[in-house]
Amino acid sequence: MKLTTRQLTLCAVLTALALALSYAENLLPLSLAIPLPGVKLGLANIVTVFALYALGAGQALLILIARCTLGALFAGNVNALLFSLLGGLCAMGAMALLSRFRPLSVYGVSVGGAAAHNCGQVAAAILTLGNAAPLYYLPLLLGVSLFTGALTGFAAGLLFRALEHTSLMKA
């Protein structure tokens, strides 16, 4: 995949934005509202959904991989890289497939991505622990993904409406 300078610059800016959203999300006391271990809003997924629709699956995947890798390195938690990458790659794959189904809105695509992300993270937990115990937590996570996926889909939809008359949507 050959990227123009404009596309490469947009990918870098979106990667930085996704990293900033991920960092900011870690500062939110979400556990007070949703007292479940490992539950996050997935704010960086707003950038992934935007990139998928505005730039295509290939560039969105590059942004996702860069965000996961840099986020783990900046946080000093390379162990989290497996969870982040496996969840992110599952989400990206699901969203790329779902976005081709035209009757499905950005909300549906985002909810599907959130559910797939949780499946990927449970798979990472199974690989890490060496047993299937994390599967018992999956139904709860899938229920939460309805909310988090709808929230990020809503935010991405607002972003699309705000930028629909700009050249960003024609990158």
PDB file of C-alpha atoms in Angstrom:
ATOM      1  CA  MET A   1       0.000   0.000   0.000  1.00  0.00           C
ATOM      2  CA  LYS A   2       1.544   3.266  -1.158  1.00  0.00           C
ATOM      3  CA  LEU A   3       0.533   6.292   0.880  1.00  0.00           C
ATOM      4  CA  THR A   4       0.655   9.885  -0.293  1.00  0.00           C
ATOM      5  CA  THR A   5       2.230  12.468   1.984  1.00  0.00           C
ATOM      6  CA  ARG A   6      -1.257  13.742   2.832  1.00  0.00           C
ATOM      7  CA  GLN A   7      -2.493  10.261   3.761  1.00  0.00           C
ATOM      8  CA  LEU A   8       0.620   9.513   5.817  1.00  0.00           C
ATOM      9  CA  THR A   9       0.257  12.822   7.673  1.00  0.00           C
ATOM     10  CA  LEU A  10      -3.433  12.134   8.374  1.00  0.00           C
ATOM     11  CA  CYS A  11      -2.559   8.638   9.638  1.00  0.00           C
ATOM     12  CA  ALA A  12       0.065  10.136  11.980  1.00  0.00           C
ATOM     13  CA  VAL A  13      -2.369  12.765  13.302  1.00  0.00           C
ATOM     14  CA  LEU A  14      -5.100  10.153  13.822  1.00  0.00           C
ATOM     15  CA  THR A  15      -2.632   7.843  15.600  1.00  0.00           C
ATOM     16  CA  ALA A  16      -1.670  10.688  17.936  1.00  0.00           C
ATOM     17  CA  LEU A  17      -5.350  11.475  18.553  1.00  0.00           C
ATOM     18  CA  ALA A  18      -6.107   7.813  19.312  1.00  0.00           C
ATOM     19  CA  LEU A  19      -3.169   7.689  21.740  1.00  0.00           C
ATOM     20  CA  ALA A  20      -4.391  10.871  23.452  1.00  0.00           C
ATOM     21  CA  LEU A  21      -7.941   9.506  23.766  1.00  0.00           C
ATOM     22  CA  SER A  22      -6.613   6.234  25.149  1.00  0.00           C
ATOM     23  CA  TYR A  23      -4.477   8.066  27.698  1.00  0.00           C
ATOM     24  CA  ALA A  24      -7.348  10.382  28.682  1.00  0.00           C
ATOM     25  CA  GLU A  25      -9.634   7.386  29.115  1.00  0.00           C
ATOM     26  CA  ASN A  26      -7.219   5.904  31.634  1.00  0.00           C
ATOM     27  CA  LEU A  27      -7.670   9.050  33.741  1.00  0.00           C
ATOM     28  CA  LEU A  28     -11.467   8.639  33.918  1.00  0.00           C
ATOM     29  CA  PRO A  29     -12.738   6.934  37.078  1.00  0.00           C
ATOM     30  CA  LEU A  30     -15.004   4.619  35.048  1.00  0.00           C
ATOM     31  CA  SER A  31     -14.823   1.903  37.686  1.00  0.00           C
ATOM     32  CA  LEU A  32     -17.022   4.093  39.908  1.00  0.00           C
ATOM     33  CA  ALA A  33     -19.847   3.975  37.347  1.00  0.00           C
ATOM     34  CA  ILE A  34     -19.234   0.467  35.988  1.00  0.00           C
ATOM     35  CA  PRO A  35     -17.537  -1.644  38.677  1.00  0.00           C
ATOM     36  CA  LEU A  36     -16.364  -4.392  36.304  1.00  0.00           C
ATOM     37  CA  PRO A  37     -12.676  -5.207  35.860  1.00  0.00           C
ATOM     38  CA  GLY A  38     -11.239  -4.360  32.457  1.00  0.00           C
ATOM     39  CA  VAL A  39     -14.229  -2.376  31.185  1.00  0.00           C
ATOM     40  CA  LYS A  40     -13.306   0.725  29.177  1.00  0.00           C
ATOM     41  CA  LEU A  41     -15.322   3.045  26.979  1.00  0.00           C
ATOM     42  CA  GLY A  42     -13.018   2.482  24.012  1.00  0.00           C
ATOM     43  CA  LEU A  43     -12.676   6.153  23.095  1.00  0.00           C
ATOM     44  CA  ALA A  44      -9.728   5.429  20.791  1.00  0.00           C
ATOM     45  CA  ASN A  45     -12.130   3.306  18.757  1.00  0.00           C
ATOM     46  CA  ILE A  46     -13.773   6.546  17.585  1.00  0.00           C
ATOM     47  CA  VAL A  47     -10.597   7.173  15.608  1.00  0.00           C
ATOM     48  CA  THR A  48     -10.558   3.597  14.275  1.00  0.00           C
ATOM     49  CA  VAL A  49     -14.159   3.855  13.059  1.00  0.00           C
ATOM     50  CA  PHE A  50     -13.457   7.258  11.490  1.00  0.00           C
ATOM     51  CA  ALA A  51     -10.328   5.964   9.766  1.00  0.00           C
ATOM     52  CA  LEU A  52     -12.152   2.881   8.485  1.00  0.00           C
ATOM     53  CA  TYR A  53     -14.811   4.974   6.756  1.00  0.00           C
ATOM     54  CA  ALA A  54     -12.662   7.957   5.752  1.00  0.00           C
ATOM     55  CA  LEU A  55      -9.428   6.211   4.752  1.00  0.00           C
ATOM     56  CA  GLY A  56     -10.232   2.536   4.301  1.00  0.00           C
ATOM     57  CA  ALA A  57      -9.437  -0.659   6.160  1.00  0.00           C
ATOM     58  CA  GLY A  58      -5.725  -0.733   5.299  1.00  0.00           C
ATOM     59  CA  GLN A  59      -4.898   2.658   6.741  1.00  0.00           C
ATOM     60  CA  ALA A  60      -7.226   2.132   9.701  1.00  0.00           C
ATOM     61  CA  LEU A  61      -5.317  -1.073  10.465  1.00  0.00           C
ATOM     62  CA  LEU A  62      -1.988   0.782  10.351  1.00  0.00           C
ATOM     63  CA  ILE A  63      -3.334   3.389  12.787  1.00  0.00           C
ATOM     64  CA  LEU A  64      -4.668   0.680  15.091  1.00  0.00           C
ATOM     65  CA  ILE A  65      -1.392  -1.257  15.179  1.00  0.00           C
ATOM     66  CA  ALA A  66       0.622   1.921  15.762  1.00  0.00           C
ATOM     67  CA  ARG A  67      -1.724   3.021  18.571  1.00  0.00           C
ATOM     68  CA  CYS A  68      -1.644  -0.356  20.323  1.00  0.00           C
ATOM     69  CA  THR A  69       2.124  -0.686  20.062  1.00  0.00           C
ATOM     70  CA  LEU A  70       2.962   2.879  21.056  1.00  0.00           C
ATOM     71  CA  GLY A  71       0.352   2.878  23.827  1.00  0.00           C
ATOM     72  CA  ALA A  72       1.865  -0.223  25.404  1.00  0.00           C
ATOM     73  CA  LEU A  73       5.392   1.165  25.096  1.00  0.00           C
ATOM     74  CA  PHE A  74       4.482   4.616  26.476  1.00  0.00           C
ATOM     75  CA  ALA A  75       2.592   3.054  29.377  1.00  0.00           C
ATOM     76  CA  GLY A  76       5.529   0.775  30.109  1.00  0.00           C
ATOM     77  CA  ASN A  77       3.210  -2.223  29.994  1.00  0.00           C
ATOM     78  CA  VAL A  78       4.326  -4.448  27.157  1.00  0.00           C
ATOM     79  CA  ASN A  79       2.314  -7.309  28.705  1.00  0.00           C
ATOM     80  CA  ALA A  80      -0.856  -5.377  27.795  1.00  0.00           C
ATOM     81  CA  LEU A  81       0.215  -5.396  24.141  1.00  0.00           C
ATOM     82  CA  LEU A  82      -1.193  -8.900  23.572  1.00  0.00           C
ATOM     83  CA  PHE A  83      -4.596  -7.867  24.965  1.00  0.00           C
ATOM     84  CA  SER A  84      -4.640  -4.592  23.062  1.00  0.00           C
ATOM     85  CA  LEU A  85      -3.516  -6.049  19.748  1.00  0.00           C
ATOM     86  CA  LEU A  86      -5.693  -9.149  19.848  1.00  0.00           C
ATOM     87  CA  GLY A  87      -8.752  -7.135  20.863  1.00  0.00           C
ATOM     88  CA  GLY A  88      -8.000  -4.412  18.333  1.00  0.00           C
ATOM     89  CA  LEU A  89      -7.348  -6.790  15.442  1.00  0.00           C
ATOM     90  CA  CYS A  90     -10.566  -8.703  16.140  1.00  0.00           C
ATOM     91  CA  ALA A  91     -12.482  -5.424  16.308  1.00  0.00           C
ATOM     92  CA  MET A  92     -10.900  -4.115  13.106  1.00  0.00           C
ATOM     93  CA  GLY A  93     -11.645  -7.329  11.236  1.00  0.00           C
ATOM     94  CA  ALA A  94     -15.264  -7.357  12.379  1.00  0.00           C
ATOM     95  CA  MET A  95     -15.783  -3.685  11.577  1.00  0.00           C
ATOM     96  CA  ALA A  96     -14.176  -4.016   8.141  1.00  0.00           C
ATOM     97  CA  LEU A  97     -16.569  -6.865   7.317  1.00  0.00           C
ATOM     98  CA  LEU A  98     -19.634  -5.213   8.861  1.00  0.00           C
ATOM     99  CA  SER A  99     -18.994  -1.870   7.133  1.00  0.00           C
ATOM    100  CA  ARG A 100     -19.466  -3.609   3.776  1.00  0.00           C
ATOM    101  CA  PHE A 101     -23.038  -4.484   4.762  1.00  0.00           C
ATOM    102  CA  ARG A 102     -24.677  -1.225   3.639  1.00  0.00           C
ATOM    103  CA  PRO A 103     -27.920  -1.435   5.648  1.00  0.00           C
ATOM    104  CA  LEU A 104     -25.816  -1.493   8.827  1.00  0.00           C
ATOM    105  CA  SER A 105     -25.108   1.981  10.235  1.00  0.00           C
ATOM    106  CA  VAL A 106     -21.927   3.185  11.887  1.00  0.00           C
ATOM    107  CA  TYR A 107     -23.614   2.358  15.208  1.00  0.00           C
ATOM    108  CA  GLY A 108     -24.022  -1.296  14.277  1.00  0.00           C
ATOM    109  CA  VAL A 109     -20.485  -1.471  12.948  1.00  0.00           C
ATOM    110  CA  SER A 110     -19.136   0.087  16.144  1.00  0.00           C
ATOM    111  CA  VAL A 111     -21.153  -2.235  18.407  1.00  0.00           C
ATOM    112  CA  GLY A 112     -19.915  -5.219  16.377  1.00  0.00           C
ATOM    113  CA  GLY A 113     -16.361  -3.940  16.768  1.00  0.00           C
ATOM    114  CA  ALA A 114     -16.781  -3.520  20.536  1.00  0.00           C
ATOM    115  CA  ALA A 115     -18.137  -7.065  20.861  1.00  0.00           C
ATOM    116  CA  ALA A 116     -15.301  -8.461  18.731  1.00  0.00           C
ATOM    117  CA  HIS A 117     -12.770  -6.495  20.803  1.00  0.00           C
ATOM    118  CA  ASN A 118     -14.065  -8.134  23.970  1.00  0.00           C
ATOM    119  CA  CYS A 119     -13.882 -11.568  22.316  1.00  0.00           C
ATOM    120  CA  GLY A 120     -10.260 -10.850  21.347  1.00  0.00           C
ATOM    121  CA  GLN A 121      -9.364  -9.757  24.839  1.00  0.00           C
ATOM    122  CA  VAL A 122     -10.979 -12.838  26.379  1.00  0.00           C
ATOM    123  CA  ALA A 123      -8.966 -14.935  23.903  1.00  0.00           C
ATOM    124  CA  ALA A 124      -5.815 -13.128  25.075  1.00  0.00           C
ATOM    125  CA  ALA A 125      -6.761 -13.876  28.692  1.00  0.00           C
ATOM    126  CA  ILE A 126      -7.272 -17.554  27.839  1.00  0.00           C
ATOM    127  CA  LEU A 127      -3.845 -17.661  26.152  1.00  0.00           C
ATOM    128  CA  THR A 128      -2.227 -15.893  29.098  1.00  0.00           C
ATOM    129  CA  LEU A 129      -3.874 -17.954  31.843  1.00  0.00           C
ATOM    130  CA  GLY A 130      -3.814 -21.251  29.990  1.00  0.00           C
ATOM    131  CA  ASN A 131      -7.430 -22.121  30.833  1.00  0.00           C
ATOM    132  CA  ALA A 132     -10.940 -21.276  29.661  1.00  0.00           C
ATOM    133  CA  ALA A 133     -12.109 -19.543  32.868  1.00  0.00           C
ATOM    134  CA  PRO A 134     -12.257 -16.071  31.188  1.00  0.00           C
ATOM    135  CA  LEU A 135     -15.065 -17.350  28.957  1.00  0.00           C
ATOM    136  CA  TYR A 136     -17.424 -17.041  31.934  1.00  0.00           C
ATOM    137  CA  TYR A 137     -16.830 -13.273  31.910  1.00  0.00           C
ATOM    138  CA  LEU A 138     -17.556 -12.903  28.185  1.00  0.00           C
ATOM    139  CA  PRO A 139     -21.394 -12.597  28.365  1.00  0.00           C
ATOM    140  CA  LEU A 140     -21.059  -9.684  30.799  1.00  0.00           C
ATOM    141  CA  LEU A 141     -18.485  -7.994  28.566  1.00  0.00           C
ATOM    142  CA  LEU A 142     -20.686  -8.496  25.499  1.00  0.00           C
ATOM    143  CA  GLY A 143     -23.562  -6.821  27.317  1.00  0.00           C
ATOM    144  CA  VAL A 144     -21.372  -3.832  28.159  1.00  0.00           C
ATOM    145  CA  SER A 145     -20.157  -3.699  24.543  1.00  0.00           C
ATOM    146  CA  LEU A 146     -23.686  -2.774  23.447  1.00  0.00           C
ATOM    147  CA  PHE A 147     -23.334   0.452  25.438  1.00  0.00           C
ATOM    148  CA  THR A 148     -19.679   1.210  24.698  1.00  0.00           C
ATOM    149  CA  GLY A 149     -20.013   0.387  20.995  1.00  0.00           C
ATOM    150  CA  ALA A 150     -23.120   2.566  20.657  1.00  0.00           C
ATOM    151  CA  LEU A 151     -21.326   5.410  22.458  1.00  0.00           C
ATOM    152  CA  THR A 152     -18.278   5.308  20.182  1.00  0.00           C
ATOM    153  CA  GLY A 153     -20.523   4.876  17.136  1.00  0.00           C
ATOM    154  CA  PHE A 154     -22.500   7.950  18.200  1.00  0.00           C
ATOM    155  CA  ALA A 155     -19.298   9.980  18.637  1.00  0.00           C
ATOM    156  CA  ALA A 156     -17.996   8.811  15.250  1.00  0.00           C
ATOM    157  CA  GLY A 157     -21.335   9.739  13.669  1.00  0.00           C
ATOM    158  CA  LEU A 158     -21.066  13.244  15.143  1.00  0.00           C
ATOM    159  CA  LEU A 159     -17.539  13.485  13.767  1.00  0.00           C
ATOM    160  CA  PHE A 160     -18.716  12.445  10.290  1.00  0.00           C
ATOM    161  CA  ARG A 161     -21.485  15.070  10.336  1.00  0.00           C
ATOM    162  CA  ALA A 162     -19.086  17.760  11.509  1.00  0.00           C
ATOM    163  CA  LEU A 163     -16.556  16.928   8.793  1.00  0.00           C
ATOM    164  CA  GLU A 164     -18.847  15.961   5.904  1.00  0.00           C
ATOM    165  CA  HIS A 165     -18.137  19.186   3.995  1.00  0.00           C
ATOM    166  CA  THR A 166     -14.360  19.051   4.425  1.00  0.00           C
ATOM    167  CA  SER A 167     -11.651  17.431   2.384  1.00  0.00           C
ATOM    168  CA  LEU A 168     -10.894  15.012   5.268  1.00  0.00           C
ATOM    169  CA  MET A 169     -13.816  12.835   4.234  1.00  0.00           C
ATOM    170  CA  LYS A 170     -12.318  12.603   0.765  1.00  0.00           C
ATOM    171  CA  ALA A 171      -8.762  11.700   1.837  1.00  0.00           C
TER     172      ALA A 171
END
